[in-house]
Amino acid sequence: GQQLNQSPQSMFIQEGEDVSMNCTSSSIFNTWLWYKQDPGEGPVLLIALYKAGELTSNGRLTAQFGITRKDSFLNISASIPSDVGIYFCAGQTGANNLFFGTGTRLTVIP
Amino acid sequence: ETGVTQTPRHLVMGMTNKKSLKCEQHLGHNAMYWYKQSAKKPLELMFVYSLEERVENNSVPSRFSPECPNSSHLFLHLHTLQPEDSALYLCASSYTGGDNSPLHFGNGTRLTVT
């Protein structure tokens, strides 16, 4: 199946700093999704992107669907302790064709 | 209430046991999924049911047997598992139609095979 390269694998940042992570692939996707997973819970959808070039915000989160349709990034502004968790990107080509990245583990130091 | 409920949350079983994982969705979706999440690996799709019919089976060993009696319920029957099957098993649901909805996940069952 398609491989998604998500980076960085982990980040340690100070509270208040901005965060940026991205996902790249050699394959084209129709949809990009960003999920967050807290310990002991399942992934929760943060942002869904449906068009190349689309830039979408959800509070302090902003994500973009790359023009080439092969990449996406997620930014978090003014990080807070509850931003801690694992962030996953996912690219989708069809109803049952969803591929996940390996995740970015975010640690926020108060 | 996540909309997708999984039970049990934790399960420890021996290699000769038979157990079942249960998933229920309250979102009006028509597709349900089983994923396996292991450390440092991408989520692995195991099974997909759309409109209660299995549409995907990603080379999963036969010791995992899914069942979808209706569009709101999904089971994963386990028997003679191996220690490497220890992982977080996530159920998800979505609506597959003109505008496919993203997957909504449950909180998973943490499975340990001893």
mmCIF file of C-alpha atoms in Angstrom:
data_model
loop_
_atom_site.group_PDB
_atom_site.id
_atom_site.type_symbol
_atom_site.label_atom_id
_atom_site.label_comp_id
_atom_site.label_asym_id
_atom_site.label_seq_id
_atom_site.Cartn_x
_atom_site.Cartn_y
_atom_site.Cartn_z
ATOM 1 C CA GLY A 1 0.000 0.000 0.000
ATOM 2 C CA GLN A 2 0.944 3.662 -0.139
ATOM 3 C CA GLN A 3 3.566 4.817 2.319
ATOM 4 C CA LEU A 4 3.238 8.096 4.196
ATOM 5 C CA ASN A 5 6.353 9.679 5.632
ATOM 6 C CA GLN A 6 5.474 11.725 8.677
ATOM 7 C CA SER A 7 7.983 13.996 10.366
ATOM 8 C CA PRO A 8 9.251 14.670 12.832
ATOM 9 C CA GLN A 9 8.774 11.444 14.764
ATOM 10 C CA SER A 10 8.829 13.318 18.042
ATOM 11 C CA MET A 11 9.018 16.881 19.298
ATOM 12 C CA PHE A 12 9.763 18.477 22.664
ATOM 13 C CA ILE A 13 8.684 22.080 22.851
ATOM 14 C CA GLN A 14 8.113 24.763 25.437
ATOM 15 C CA GLU A 15 4.588 25.825 26.219
ATOM 16 C CA GLY A 16 3.642 28.776 24.049
ATOM 17 C CA GLU A 17 5.788 27.748 21.091
ATOM 18 C CA ASP A 18 4.390 26.999 17.658
ATOM 19 C CA VAL A 19 4.572 23.486 16.225
ATOM 20 C CA SER A 20 4.807 22.280 12.657
ATOM 21 C CA MET A 21 4.657 18.728 11.360
ATOM 22 C CA ASN A 22 4.182 17.310 7.902
ATOM 23 C CA CYS A 23 3.368 14.277 5.870
ATOM 24 C CA THR A 24 4.656 13.385 2.421
ATOM 25 C CA SER A 25 3.987 10.574 0.007
ATOM 26 C CA SER A 26 4.946 9.465 -3.456
ATOM 27 C CA SER A 27 1.238 8.869 -4.112
ATOM 28 C CA ILE A 28 -1.589 11.279 -4.807
ATOM 29 C CA PHE A 29 -4.468 11.496 -2.362
ATOM 30 C CA ASN A 30 -7.981 12.898 -2.655
ATOM 31 C CA THR A 31 -8.321 13.648 1.034
ATOM 32 C CA TRP A 32 -5.899 14.419 3.833
ATOM 33 C CA LEU A 33 -6.868 13.950 7.448
ATOM 34 C CA TRP A 34 -5.149 14.842 10.690
ATOM 35 C CA TYR A 35 -5.905 12.936 13.889
ATOM 36 C CA LYS A 36 -4.716 13.272 17.484
ATOM 37 C CA GLN A 37 -4.443 10.335 19.872
ATOM 38 C CA ASP A 38 -4.242 10.785 23.623
ATOM 39 C CA PRO A 39 -2.888 7.986 25.823
ATOM 40 C CA GLY A 40 -5.402 5.199 26.283
ATOM 41 C CA GLU A 41 -7.792 6.593 23.713
ATOM 42 C CA GLY A 42 -8.499 6.248 20.024
ATOM 43 C CA PRO A 43 -7.515 8.798 17.382
ATOM 44 C CA VAL A 44 -9.772 11.848 17.201
ATOM 45 C CA LEU A 45 -10.232 13.748 13.961
ATOM 46 C CA LEU A 46 -8.802 17.271 14.057
ATOM 47 C CA ILE A 47 -9.014 18.526 10.484
ATOM 48 C CA ALA A 48 -10.156 17.111 7.140
ATOM 49 C CA LEU A 49 -8.903 18.524 3.828
ATOM 50 C CA TYR A 50 -10.642 17.759 0.550
ATOM 51 C CA LYS A 51 -9.076 20.001 -2.100
ATOM 52 C CA ALA A 52 -5.526 20.590 -3.270
ATOM 53 C CA GLY A 53 -4.296 23.890 -1.860
ATOM 54 C CA GLU A 54 -6.999 23.991 0.796
ATOM 55 C CA LEU A 55 -5.992 25.695 4.028
ATOM 56 C CA THR A 56 -8.246 24.946 6.994
ATOM 57 C CA SER A 57 -8.154 26.057 10.614
ATOM 58 C CA ASN A 58 -9.629 24.594 13.767
ATOM 59 C CA GLY A 59 -8.879 26.912 16.655
ATOM 60 C CA ARG A 60 -5.111 27.021 17.097
ATOM 61 C CA LEU A 61 -4.654 24.297 14.478
ATOM 62 C CA THR A 62 -4.097 24.973 10.802
ATOM 63 C CA ALA A 63 -3.599 22.351 8.113
ATOM 64 C CA GLN A 64 -2.984 22.536 4.394
ATOM 65 C CA PHE A 65 -3.539 20.116 1.530
ATOM 66 C CA GLY A 66 -0.461 20.389 -0.680
ATOM 67 C CA ILE A 67 -0.833 21.566 -4.257
ATOM 68 C CA THR A 68 0.746 18.376 -5.592
ATOM 69 C CA ARG A 69 -1.768 16.328 -3.517
ATOM 70 C CA LYS A 70 1.194 14.359 -2.185
ATOM 71 C CA ASP A 71 1.712 16.215 1.065
ATOM 72 C CA SER A 72 0.080 18.014 3.949
ATOM 73 C CA PHE A 73 1.194 19.947 6.991
ATOM 74 C CA LEU A 74 -0.295 20.686 10.394
ATOM 75 C CA ASN A 75 0.621 23.717 12.470
ATOM 76 C CA ILE A 76 -0.275 24.299 16.102
ATOM 77 C CA SER A 77 0.116 27.827 17.391
ATOM 78 C CA ALA A 78 0.822 28.830 20.985
ATOM 79 C CA SER A 79 1.037 25.270 22.284
ATOM 80 C CA ILE A 80 -0.471 24.354 25.655
ATOM 81 C CA PRO A 81 0.083 21.285 27.852
ATOM 82 C CA SER A 82 -3.073 19.545 26.634
ATOM 83 C CA ASP A 83 -1.655 19.497 23.098
ATOM 84 C CA VAL A 84 0.478 16.565 24.249
ATOM 85 C CA GLY A 85 -0.250 13.400 22.309
ATOM 86 C CA ILE A 86 0.449 11.627 19.057
ATOM 87 C CA TYR A 87 -0.609 13.295 15.831
ATOM 88 C CA PHE A 88 -1.333 11.151 12.783
ATOM 89 C CA CYS A 89 -1.763 12.160 9.199
ATOM 90 C CA ALA A 90 -3.838 10.029 6.872
ATOM 91 C CA GLY A 91 -4.227 10.114 3.125
ATOM 92 C CA GLN A 92 -7.317 8.768 1.439
ATOM 93 C CA THR A 93 -7.873 7.746 -2.174
ATOM 94 C CA GLY A 94 -11.295 6.171 -1.834
ATOM 95 C CA ALA A 95 -13.912 5.030 0.615
ATOM 96 C CA ASN A 96 -11.848 2.139 1.950
ATOM 97 C CA ASN A 97 -8.374 3.295 0.980
ATOM 98 C CA LEU A 98 -7.023 5.229 3.940
ATOM 99 C CA PHE A 99 -3.325 5.173 4.774
ATOM 100 C CA PHE A 100 -1.819 6.439 8.010
ATOM 101 C CA GLY A 101 1.525 7.956 8.857
ATOM 102 C CA THR A 102 3.587 6.645 11.762
ATOM 103 C CA GLY A 103 2.728 9.606 13.947
ATOM 104 C CA THR A 104 4.435 12.591 15.557
ATOM 105 C CA ARG A 105 4.714 12.379 19.340
ATOM 106 C CA LEU A 106 4.411 15.861 20.827
ATOM 107 C CA THR A 107 5.598 16.726 24.318
ATOM 108 C CA VAL A 108 4.887 20.206 25.686
ATOM 109 C CA ILE A 109 7.049 21.368 28.559
ATOM 110 C CA PRO A 110 5.221 23.771 30.884
ATOM 111 C CA GLU B 1 -19.401 9.433 24.603
ATOM 112 C CA THR B 2 -17.288 9.114 21.476
ATOM 113 C CA GLY B 3 -20.005 7.795 19.208
ATOM 114 C CA VAL B 4 -18.004 4.610 18.754
ATOM 115 C CA THR B 5 -17.888 2.394 21.835
ATOM 116 C CA GLN B 6 -15.533 -0.538 22.260
ATOM 117 C CA THR B 7 -15.544 -3.219 24.929
ATOM 118 C CA PRO B 8 -13.644 -4.426 26.765
ATOM 119 C CA ARG B 9 -11.051 -1.667 27.155
ATOM 120 C CA HIS B 10 -8.404 -4.134 28.267
ATOM 121 C CA LEU B 11 -8.100 -7.859 27.669
ATOM 122 C CA VAL B 12 -5.481 -10.367 28.744
ATOM 123 C CA MET B 13 -5.782 -13.803 27.234
ATOM 124 C CA GLY B 14 -3.759 -16.952 26.899
ATOM 125 C CA MET B 15 -2.873 -18.418 23.544
ATOM 126 C CA THR B 16 -5.506 -21.139 23.853
ATOM 127 C CA ASN B 17 -8.372 -18.843 24.857
ATOM 128 C CA LYS B 18 -11.268 -17.675 22.742
ATOM 129 C CA LYS B 19 -12.522 -14.141 23.263
ATOM 130 C CA SER B 20 -14.438 -11.501 21.345
ATOM 131 C CA LEU B 21 -14.057 -7.756 20.989
ATOM 132 C CA LYS B 22 -17.184 -5.680 20.546
ATOM 133 C CA CYS B 23 -17.776 -2.371 18.841
ATOM 134 C CA GLU B 24 -20.924 -0.292 18.590
ATOM 135 C CA GLN B 25 -21.418 2.958 16.692
ATOM 136 C CA HIS B 26 -24.157 5.507 17.335
ATOM 137 C CA LEU B 27 -23.384 7.830 14.428
ATOM 138 C CA GLY B 28 -25.670 6.481 11.734
ATOM 139 C CA HIS B 29 -22.690 5.309 9.690
ATOM 140 C CA ASN B 30 -22.856 2.471 7.182
ATOM 141 C CA ALA B 31 -19.274 1.202 7.260
ATOM 142 C CA MET B 32 -17.221 -0.228 10.103
ATOM 143 C CA TYR B 33 -13.557 -1.097 10.360
ATOM 144 C CA TRP B 34 -11.064 -2.984 12.490
ATOM 145 C CA TYR B 35 -7.540 -1.586 12.777
ATOM 146 C CA LYS B 36 -4.513 -2.934 14.615
ATOM 147 C CA GLN B 37 -2.176 -0.431 16.247
ATOM 148 C CA SER B 38 1.283 -1.639 17.252
ATOM 149 C CA ALA B 39 4.074 0.470 18.656
ATOM 150 C CA LYS B 40 5.982 2.540 16.097
ATOM 151 C CA LYS B 41 3.979 1.200 13.154
ATOM 152 C CA PRO B 42 1.220 2.825 11.110
ATOM 153 C CA LEU B 43 -2.309 1.758 11.831
ATOM 154 C CA GLU B 44 -2.955 -1.469 9.975
ATOM 155 C CA LEU B 45 -6.337 -1.974 8.388
ATOM 156 C CA MET B 46 -7.647 -5.459 9.121
ATOM 157 C CA PHE B 47 -11.248 -5.621 7.964
ATOM 158 C CA VAL B 48 -13.854 -3.367 6.400
ATOM 159 C CA TYR B 49 -17.597 -3.880 6.395
ATOM 160 C CA SER B 50 -19.741 -1.683 4.211
ATOM 161 C CA LEU B 51 -23.500 -2.089 4.457
ATOM 162 C CA GLU B 52 -22.833 -5.189 6.575
ATOM 163 C CA GLU B 53 -20.863 -6.920 3.826
ATOM 164 C CA ARG B 54 -17.156 -7.544 4.213
ATOM 165 C CA VAL B 55 -15.397 -5.604 1.482
ATOM 166 C CA GLU B 56 -11.810 -5.814 2.618
ATOM 167 C CA ASN B 57 -9.692 -8.420 4.317
ATOM 168 C CA ASN B 58 -6.058 -7.427 4.386
ATOM 169 C CA SER B 59 -4.363 -10.809 4.618
ATOM 170 C CA VAL B 60 -5.261 -11.144 8.245
ATOM 171 C CA PRO B 61 -4.577 -14.552 9.846
ATOM 172 C CA SER B 62 -7.620 -16.746 10.283
ATOM 173 C CA ARG B 63 -7.236 -16.633 14.055
ATOM 174 C CA PHE B 64 -9.003 -13.257 13.711
ATOM 175 C CA SER B 65 -12.617 -13.611 12.621
ATOM 176 C CA PRO B 66 -14.854 -10.537 12.160
ATOM 177 C CA GLU B 67 -18.612 -10.429 12.362
ATOM 178 C CA CYS B 68 -20.956 -7.578 11.473
ATOM 179 C CA PRO B 69 -24.566 -8.474 12.324
ATOM 180 C CA ASN B 70 -25.871 -4.990 11.461
ATOM 181 C CA SER B 71 -24.539 -1.566 10.538
ATOM 182 C CA SER B 72 -24.184 -0.527 14.192
ATOM 183 C CA HIS B 73 -22.327 -3.518 15.600
ATOM 184 C CA LEU B 74 -19.014 -5.129 14.825
ATOM 185 C CA PHE B 75 -17.217 -7.993 16.527
ATOM 186 C CA LEU B 76 -13.749 -9.432 16.307
ATOM 187 C CA HIS B 77 -13.559 -13.044 17.431
ATOM 188 C CA LEU B 78 -10.143 -14.170 18.626
ATOM 189 C CA HIS B 79 -8.817 -17.697 19.022
ATOM 190 C CA THR B 80 -5.403 -19.301 19.444
ATOM 191 C CA LEU B 81 -3.642 -15.964 19.249
ATOM 192 C CA GLN B 82 0.111 -15.447 19.379
ATOM 193 C CA PRO B 83 2.065 -13.060 21.635
ATOM 194 C CA GLU B 84 2.835 -10.854 18.617
ATOM 195 C CA ASP B 85 -0.893 -10.217 18.331
ATOM 196 C CA SER B 86 -0.675 -8.075 21.462
ATOM 197 C CA ALA B 87 -1.662 -4.566 20.364
ATOM 198 C CA LEU B 88 -4.361 -1.923 20.540
ATOM 199 C CA TYR B 89 -7.328 -2.930 18.401
ATOM 200 C CA LEU B 90 -9.313 0.018 17.156
ATOM 201 C CA CYS B 91 -12.781 0.014 15.709
ATOM 202 C CA ALA B 92 -13.892 2.835 13.444
ATOM 203 C CA SER B 93 -16.950 3.794 11.467
ATOM 204 C CA SER B 94 -17.743 6.110 8.592
ATOM 205 C CA TYR B 95 -20.410 6.972 6.098
ATOM 206 C CA THR B 96 -19.596 5.831 2.581
ATOM 207 C CA GLY B 97 -21.745 7.559 0.059
ATOM 208 C CA GLY B 98 -21.670 10.618 -2.157
ATOM 209 C CA ASP B 99 -19.611 12.523 0.401
ATOM 210 C CA ASN B 100 -17.470 10.031 2.261
ATOM 211 C CA SER B 101 -17.054 11.004 5.894
ATOM 212 C CA PRO B 102 -13.758 10.620 7.732
ATOM 213 C CA LEU B 103 -13.322 7.689 10.071
ATOM 214 C CA HIS B 104 -14.431 8.049 13.655
ATOM 215 C CA PHE B 105 -12.556 5.794 16.062
ATOM 216 C CA GLY B 106 -13.419 4.126 19.323
ATOM 217 C CA ASN B 107 -11.005 4.124 22.260
ATOM 218 C CA GLY B 108 -9.729 0.686 21.444
ATOM 219 C CA THR B 109 -9.190 -2.595 23.242
ATOM 220 C CA ARG B 110 -5.689 -3.095 24.620
ATOM 221 C CA LEU B 111 -5.021 -6.784 24.038
ATOM 222 C CA THR B 112 -2.235 -8.695 25.728
ATOM 223 C CA VAL B 113 -1.616 -12.289 24.708
ATOM 224 C CA THR B 114 0.368 -14.296 27.239
#
